[in-house]
XYZ file of C-alpha atoms in Angstrom:
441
model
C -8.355 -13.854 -6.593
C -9.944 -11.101 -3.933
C -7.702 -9.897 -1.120
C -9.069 -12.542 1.626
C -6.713 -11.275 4.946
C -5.861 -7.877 5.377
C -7.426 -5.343 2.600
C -7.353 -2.142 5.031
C -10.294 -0.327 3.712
C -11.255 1.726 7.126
C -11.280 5.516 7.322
C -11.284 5.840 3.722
C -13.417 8.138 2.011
C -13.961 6.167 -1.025
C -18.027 5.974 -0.268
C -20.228 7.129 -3.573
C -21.067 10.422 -4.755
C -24.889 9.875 -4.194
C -24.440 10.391 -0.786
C -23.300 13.802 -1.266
C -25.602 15.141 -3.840
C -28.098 12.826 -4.121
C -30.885 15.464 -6.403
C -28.069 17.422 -8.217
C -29.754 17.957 -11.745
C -33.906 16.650 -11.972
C -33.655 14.436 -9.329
C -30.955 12.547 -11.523
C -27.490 11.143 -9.585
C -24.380 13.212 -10.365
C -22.399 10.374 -10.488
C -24.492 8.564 -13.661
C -24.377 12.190 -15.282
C -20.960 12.197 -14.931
C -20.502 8.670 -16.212
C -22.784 9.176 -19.132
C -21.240 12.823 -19.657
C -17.666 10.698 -19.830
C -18.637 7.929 -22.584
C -20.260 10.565 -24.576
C -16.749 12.577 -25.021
C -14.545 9.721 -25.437
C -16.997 6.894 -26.496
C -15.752 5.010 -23.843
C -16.889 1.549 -22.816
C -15.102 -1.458 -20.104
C -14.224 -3.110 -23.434
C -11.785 -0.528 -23.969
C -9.142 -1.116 -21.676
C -6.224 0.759 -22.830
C -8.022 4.754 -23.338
C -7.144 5.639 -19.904
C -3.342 3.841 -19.673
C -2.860 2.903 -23.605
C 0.552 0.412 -22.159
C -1.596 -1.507 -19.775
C -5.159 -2.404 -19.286
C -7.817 -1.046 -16.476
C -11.160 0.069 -16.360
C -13.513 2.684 -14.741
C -15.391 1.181 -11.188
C -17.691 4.036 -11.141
C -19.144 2.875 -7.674
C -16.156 3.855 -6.194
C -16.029 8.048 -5.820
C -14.598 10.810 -4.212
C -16.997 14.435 -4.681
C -14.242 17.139 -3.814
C -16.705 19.730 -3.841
C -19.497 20.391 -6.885
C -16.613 20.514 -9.440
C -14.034 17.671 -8.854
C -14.638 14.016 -8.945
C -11.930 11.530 -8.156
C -13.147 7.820 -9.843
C -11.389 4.515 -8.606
C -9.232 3.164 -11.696
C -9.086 -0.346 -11.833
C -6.495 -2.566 -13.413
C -6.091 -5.446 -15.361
C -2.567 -5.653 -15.485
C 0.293 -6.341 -12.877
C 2.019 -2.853 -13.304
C 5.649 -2.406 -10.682
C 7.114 1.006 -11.450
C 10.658 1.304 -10.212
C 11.577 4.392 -8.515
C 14.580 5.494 -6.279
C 16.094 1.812 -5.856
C 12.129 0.959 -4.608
C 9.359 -0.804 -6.602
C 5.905 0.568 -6.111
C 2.710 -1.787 -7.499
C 0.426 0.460 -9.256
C -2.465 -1.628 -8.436
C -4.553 1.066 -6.187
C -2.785 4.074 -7.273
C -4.253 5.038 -10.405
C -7.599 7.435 -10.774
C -9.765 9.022 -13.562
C -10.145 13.186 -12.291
C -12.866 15.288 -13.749
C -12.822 18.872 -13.121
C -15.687 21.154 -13.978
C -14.740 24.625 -15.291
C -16.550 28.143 -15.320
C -18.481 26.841 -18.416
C -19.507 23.913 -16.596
C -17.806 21.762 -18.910
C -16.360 18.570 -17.561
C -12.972 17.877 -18.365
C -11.396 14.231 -17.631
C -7.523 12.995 -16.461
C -5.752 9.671 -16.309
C -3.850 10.359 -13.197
C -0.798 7.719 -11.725
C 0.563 8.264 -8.377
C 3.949 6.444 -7.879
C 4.415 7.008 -4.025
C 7.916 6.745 -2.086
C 6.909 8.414 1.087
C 4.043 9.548 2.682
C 5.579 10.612 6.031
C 5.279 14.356 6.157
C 3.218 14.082 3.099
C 3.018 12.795 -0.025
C 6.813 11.860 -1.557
C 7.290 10.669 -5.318
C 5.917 11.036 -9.053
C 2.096 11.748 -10.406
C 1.993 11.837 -14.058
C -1.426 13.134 -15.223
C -3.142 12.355 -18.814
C -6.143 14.424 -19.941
C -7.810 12.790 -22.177
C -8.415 15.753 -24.161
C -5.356 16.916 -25.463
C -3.084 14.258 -24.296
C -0.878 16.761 -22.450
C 0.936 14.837 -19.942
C 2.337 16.529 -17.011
C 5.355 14.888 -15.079
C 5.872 15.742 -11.233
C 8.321 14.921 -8.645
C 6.991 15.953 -5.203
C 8.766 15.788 -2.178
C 6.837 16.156 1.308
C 4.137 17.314 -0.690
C 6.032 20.142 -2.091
C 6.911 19.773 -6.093
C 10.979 19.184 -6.802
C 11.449 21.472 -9.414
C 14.832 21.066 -10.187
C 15.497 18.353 -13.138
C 18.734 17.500 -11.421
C 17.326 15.908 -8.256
C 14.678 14.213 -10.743
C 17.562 12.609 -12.364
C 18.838 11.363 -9.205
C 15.908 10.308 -7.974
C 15.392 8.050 -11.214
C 19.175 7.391 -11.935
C 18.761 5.622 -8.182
C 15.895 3.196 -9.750
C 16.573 -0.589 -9.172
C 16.725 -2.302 -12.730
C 16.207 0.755 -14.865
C 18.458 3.218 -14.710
C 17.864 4.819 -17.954
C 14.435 6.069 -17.013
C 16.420 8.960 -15.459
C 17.869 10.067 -17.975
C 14.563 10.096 -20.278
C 12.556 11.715 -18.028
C 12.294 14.704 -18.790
C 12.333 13.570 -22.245
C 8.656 12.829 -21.386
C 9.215 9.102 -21.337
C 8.424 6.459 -18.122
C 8.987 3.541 -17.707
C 7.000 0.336 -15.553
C 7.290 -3.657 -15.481
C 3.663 -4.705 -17.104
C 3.182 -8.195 -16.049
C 7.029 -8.727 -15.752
C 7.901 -6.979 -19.247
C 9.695 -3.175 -19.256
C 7.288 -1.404 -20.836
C 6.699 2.101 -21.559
C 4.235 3.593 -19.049
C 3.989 6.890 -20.634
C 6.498 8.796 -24.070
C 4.252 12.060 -24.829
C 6.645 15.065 -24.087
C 5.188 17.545 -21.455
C 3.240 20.158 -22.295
C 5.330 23.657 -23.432
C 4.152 26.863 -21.437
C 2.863 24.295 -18.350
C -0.576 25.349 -17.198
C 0.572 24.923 -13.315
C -2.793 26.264 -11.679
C -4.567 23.803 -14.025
C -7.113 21.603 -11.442
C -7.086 19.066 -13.943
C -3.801 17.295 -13.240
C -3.500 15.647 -10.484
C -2.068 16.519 -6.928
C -0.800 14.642 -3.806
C -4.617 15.854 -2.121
C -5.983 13.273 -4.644
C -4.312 10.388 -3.653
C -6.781 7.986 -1.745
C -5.207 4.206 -2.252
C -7.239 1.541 0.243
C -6.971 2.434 3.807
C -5.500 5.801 3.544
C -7.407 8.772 3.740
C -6.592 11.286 0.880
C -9.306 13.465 -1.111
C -11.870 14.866 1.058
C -15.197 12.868 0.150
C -16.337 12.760 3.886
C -17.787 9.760 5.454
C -15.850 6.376 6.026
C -16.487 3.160 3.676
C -18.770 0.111 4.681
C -17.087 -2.925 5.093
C -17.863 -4.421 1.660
C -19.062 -8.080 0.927
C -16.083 -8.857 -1.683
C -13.567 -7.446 0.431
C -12.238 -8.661 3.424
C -11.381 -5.542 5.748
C -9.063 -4.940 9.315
C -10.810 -3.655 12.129
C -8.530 -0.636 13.797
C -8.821 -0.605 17.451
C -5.517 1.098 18.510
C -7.086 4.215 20.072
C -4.121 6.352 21.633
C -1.285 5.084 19.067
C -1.556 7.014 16.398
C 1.206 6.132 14.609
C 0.195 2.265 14.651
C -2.799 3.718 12.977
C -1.326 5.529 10.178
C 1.128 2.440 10.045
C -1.858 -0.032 9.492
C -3.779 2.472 6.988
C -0.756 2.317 4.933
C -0.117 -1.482 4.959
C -1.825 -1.712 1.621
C 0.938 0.770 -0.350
C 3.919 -0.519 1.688
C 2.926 -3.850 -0.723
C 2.355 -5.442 2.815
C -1.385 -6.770 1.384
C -0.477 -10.113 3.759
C -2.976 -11.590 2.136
C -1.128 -11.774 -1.007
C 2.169 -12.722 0.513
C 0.471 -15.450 1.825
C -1.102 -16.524 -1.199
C 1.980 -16.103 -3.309
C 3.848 -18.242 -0.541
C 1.066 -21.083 0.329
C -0.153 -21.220 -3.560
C -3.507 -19.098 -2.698
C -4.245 -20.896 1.104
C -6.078 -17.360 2.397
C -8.873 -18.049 -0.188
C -11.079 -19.416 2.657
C -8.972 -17.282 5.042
C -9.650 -14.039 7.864
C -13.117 -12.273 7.292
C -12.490 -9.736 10.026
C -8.790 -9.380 11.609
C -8.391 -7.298 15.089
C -5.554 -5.238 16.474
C -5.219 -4.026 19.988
C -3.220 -2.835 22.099
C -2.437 -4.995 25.796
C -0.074 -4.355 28.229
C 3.216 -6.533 28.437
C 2.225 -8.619 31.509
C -0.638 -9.870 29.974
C 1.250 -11.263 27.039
C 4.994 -11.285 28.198
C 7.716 -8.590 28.517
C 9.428 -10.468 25.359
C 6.767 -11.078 22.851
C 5.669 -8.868 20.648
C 1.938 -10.006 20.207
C -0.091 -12.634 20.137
C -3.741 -13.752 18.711
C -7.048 -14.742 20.278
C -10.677 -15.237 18.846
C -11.465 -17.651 16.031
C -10.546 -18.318 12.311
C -12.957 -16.177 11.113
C -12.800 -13.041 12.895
C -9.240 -13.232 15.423
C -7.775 -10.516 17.159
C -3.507 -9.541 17.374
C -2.804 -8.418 21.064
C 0.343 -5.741 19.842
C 2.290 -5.444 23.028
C 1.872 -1.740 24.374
C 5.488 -1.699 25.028
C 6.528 -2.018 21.037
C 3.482 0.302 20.283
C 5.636 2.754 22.499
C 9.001 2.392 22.447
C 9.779 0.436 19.057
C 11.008 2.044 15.754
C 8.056 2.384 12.955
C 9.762 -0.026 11.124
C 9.570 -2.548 13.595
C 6.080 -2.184 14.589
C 5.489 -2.572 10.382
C 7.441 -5.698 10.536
C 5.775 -6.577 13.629
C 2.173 -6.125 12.040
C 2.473 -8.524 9.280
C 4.729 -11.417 11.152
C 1.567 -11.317 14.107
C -0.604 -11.564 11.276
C 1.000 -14.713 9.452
C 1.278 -16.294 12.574
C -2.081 -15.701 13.386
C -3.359 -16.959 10.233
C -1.279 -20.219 10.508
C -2.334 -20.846 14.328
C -5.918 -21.062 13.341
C -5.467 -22.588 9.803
C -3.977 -25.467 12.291
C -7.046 -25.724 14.266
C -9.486 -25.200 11.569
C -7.426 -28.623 9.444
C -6.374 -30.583 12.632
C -2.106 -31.380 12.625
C -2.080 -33.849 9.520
C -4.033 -31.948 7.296
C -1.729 -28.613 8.077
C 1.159 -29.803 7.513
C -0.173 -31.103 4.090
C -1.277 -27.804 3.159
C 1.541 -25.879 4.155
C 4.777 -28.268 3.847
C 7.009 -25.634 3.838
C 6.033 -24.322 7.654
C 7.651 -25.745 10.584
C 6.056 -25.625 14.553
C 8.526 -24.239 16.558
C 8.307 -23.755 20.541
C 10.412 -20.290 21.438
C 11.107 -20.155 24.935
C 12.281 -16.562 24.591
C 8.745 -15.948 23.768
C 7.225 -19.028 25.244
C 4.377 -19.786 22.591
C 4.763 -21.822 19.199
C 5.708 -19.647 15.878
C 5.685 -20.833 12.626
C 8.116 -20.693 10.696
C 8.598 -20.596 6.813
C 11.673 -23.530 6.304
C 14.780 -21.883 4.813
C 15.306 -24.445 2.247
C 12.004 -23.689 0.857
C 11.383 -21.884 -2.337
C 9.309 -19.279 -0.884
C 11.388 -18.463 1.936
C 13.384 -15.778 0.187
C 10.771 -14.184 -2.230
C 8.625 -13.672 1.286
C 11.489 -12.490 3.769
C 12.137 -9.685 0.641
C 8.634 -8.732 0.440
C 8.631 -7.753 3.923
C 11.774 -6.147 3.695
C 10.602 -4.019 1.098
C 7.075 -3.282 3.018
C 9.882 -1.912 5.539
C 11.471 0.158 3.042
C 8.795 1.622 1.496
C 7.357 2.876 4.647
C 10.673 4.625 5.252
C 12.881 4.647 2.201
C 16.356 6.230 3.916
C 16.168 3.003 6.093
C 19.503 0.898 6.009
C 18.254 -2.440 3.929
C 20.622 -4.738 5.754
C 18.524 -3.959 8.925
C 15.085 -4.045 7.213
C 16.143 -7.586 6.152
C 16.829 -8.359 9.846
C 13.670 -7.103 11.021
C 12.024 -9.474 8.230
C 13.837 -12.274 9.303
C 12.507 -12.249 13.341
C 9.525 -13.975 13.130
C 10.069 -16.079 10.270
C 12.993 -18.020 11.519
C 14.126 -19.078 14.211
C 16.237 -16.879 16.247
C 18.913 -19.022 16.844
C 19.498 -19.309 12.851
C 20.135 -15.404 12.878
C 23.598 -13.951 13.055
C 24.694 -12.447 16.583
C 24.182 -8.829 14.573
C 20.635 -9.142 13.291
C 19.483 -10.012 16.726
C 21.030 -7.328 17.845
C 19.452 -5.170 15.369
C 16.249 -6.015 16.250
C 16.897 -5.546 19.896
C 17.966 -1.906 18.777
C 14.906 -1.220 17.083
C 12.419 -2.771 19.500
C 13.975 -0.710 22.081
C 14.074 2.472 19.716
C 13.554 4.695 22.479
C 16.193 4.015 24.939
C 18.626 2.646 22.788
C 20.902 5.247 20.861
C 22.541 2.884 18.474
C 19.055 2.486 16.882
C 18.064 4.293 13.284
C 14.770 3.510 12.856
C 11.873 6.172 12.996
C 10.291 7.243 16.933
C 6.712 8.073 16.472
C 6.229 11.396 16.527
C 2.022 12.281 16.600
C 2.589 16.080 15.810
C 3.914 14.490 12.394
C 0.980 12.627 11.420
């Protein structure tokens, strides 16, 4: 199923190579060179879905390209497999987070690597594990980075891994040279080939935090800024002068906060027909009310979220994230109402409720507690939360997932007041979450 609501794919450099040099070699494209160069070293077709990542299936998209340079390609990897690696009590989907690398040395030789990016963090720059695969000599390299900086010592490796939710073990094999990953639901092994001995650690072929380009965040240095694309639905950034709502909604897609998935996994796939274009601004609180948080205007198929300018300003991160996608369902549910009239709403989505808030004054809607989904989608936005800021406390991401989806008088005295902390980050000292901070970005 395509990502209908909210694939971020804006001021990302992921634009192809025949833009850049478009007469490289005879007038031929540098991209089909490199693509026929590829196949002819590893006889590699799309049938063969497990050369790049032999433990789970994916494929080259070719039409999707970084140049870094004359000498460095970065390819899109696409897979065909759910893949959820578990790292420091977080699980990160590895759906947009793998590439293929080729690096051209001083003999003009191409040489290719499978390279995995398992991110934690990337405030202050890029936090977690890349393992890199050349397919060459199959000499894997294993790296912890922290900030962007490698963690060198094996000891805060462990930890790191000894911390990971449902597989503890995979810190202690490590260094070992074996990873693990949940392929469709099953513990697999994602990689067991020990490290190569005498490390080549200037080596351009393995891959680095400065390769990491995932949908909607801008890594690699390809120039130019995507086209919105007919197969994927795309948000439309228009909150000039916050930068960190920017960053925040550029992320969305590796904080697992694709709300178009949540929303299919809760509603049984009822975004297939959903968003085309989705809006955020920035409006200040009179307009929209000193106690709400946003609202949405336009039409089903291309709305707009009013973000209140006082959140934008004075809110914890983490709130404006939890913020972002609760506008957004309710969005999508206010127009899904008046695209199917009241009867055939509540048909398609049994499990929602219409709820007047007079704190807000405006009608939520609101995912019914005894419902099956209620949990599975309250967690998934806690853990959006968390992954944007991993030293977060979980008991308050959960409360900041909870405002929005239920009422408010079915929260406990302290999760209200926990969001009431957080949205007023600024003034309020008892608050934890993180201040934006624009010299950080």
């Amino acid at each position: 199923m395509k990502r209908c609501l909210l694939i971020i794919f804006f001021i990302v450099s992921i634009i192809s190579c025949k833009d850049d040099h478009p007469d490289l070699t005879s007038g031929e494209n540098k991209i089909d060179l490199l693509r026929a160069e590829f196949e002819k070293q590893t006889g590699y077709d799309q049938s063969q879905v497990h050369l790049l990542t032999p433990t789970f299936r994916s494929e080259v998209d070719w039409s999707k390209a970084i140049c870094k340079g004359e000498d460095t390609v970065l390819v899109t990897v696409r897979l065909l497999d759910t893949v959820i690696y578990p790292i420091n009590g977080l699980e990160i989907n590895l759906k947009d987070n793998v590439i293929l690398k080729a690096v051209r040395n001083k003999k003009l030789e191409w040489r290719f690597t499978t390279v995995i990016f398992v991110p934690t963090s990337l405030t202050g720059g890029y936090s977690g594990l890349i393992l890199s695969r050349p397919l060459s000599d199959k000499a894997e390299r294993i790296r912890y980075y922290n900030k962007g900086s490698v963690v060198n010592s094996d000891e805060v490796i462990r930890i790191k891994f000894a911390n990971t939710k449902g597989k503890s073990q995979s810190g202690s094999k490590l260094r070992a040279g074996c990873t693990y990953a949940y392929v469709n639901g099953i513990l697999n092994q994602v990689t067991c080939t020990p490290p190569e001995k005498g490390e080549r650690e200037d080596d351009p072929g393995f891959g680095e935090p400065g390769d990491y380009f995932p949908p909607g965040h801008g890594g690699g240095s390809g120039g130019g800024t995507s086209s919105p694309s007919a197969e994927d639905k795309e948000i439309i950034d228009s909150l000039q002068g916050y930068p960190c709502a920017q960053q925040i909604l550029a992320m969305l897609p590796y904080l697992k906060s694709d709300i178009s998935d949540l929303i299919d996994q809760t509603f049984n796939g009822s975004t297939e027909n959903g968003f085309k274009n989705l809006k955020f601004s920035a409006v200040n609180a009179n307009i929209i009310g000193q106690k709400v948080d946003g609202d949405a205007g336009g039409n089903i198929l291309s709305p707009t979220i009013r973000l209140n300018k006082y959140v934008l300003e004075n809110s914890s991160q983490e709130y404006v994230v939890a913020t972002m996608i609760h506008e957004a369902l309710h969005a999508y549910l206010n127009f899904s109402k008046q695209s199917l009239g009241s009867e055939a709403f509540q048909q398609q989505f049994p499990s929602v409720t219409e709820y007047y808030d007079a704190n807000s004054n405006r009608t939520l809607y609101l995912i019914n507690q005894s419902h099956s989904s209620y949990g599975p989608f309250v967690n998934a936005i806690k853990n959006a939360i968390l992954n944007y800021n991993p030293q977060f406390d979980p008991q308050k991401a959960y409360a900041l997932a909870l405002m929005g989806v239920v009422t408010r008088s079915s929260m406990s005295e302290q999760e209200i007041r926990i969001n009431d902390q957080e949205r007023n980050r600024k003034t309020n000292p008892l608050g934890s979450g993180t201040l934006c901070d624009p010299t950080k970005l």
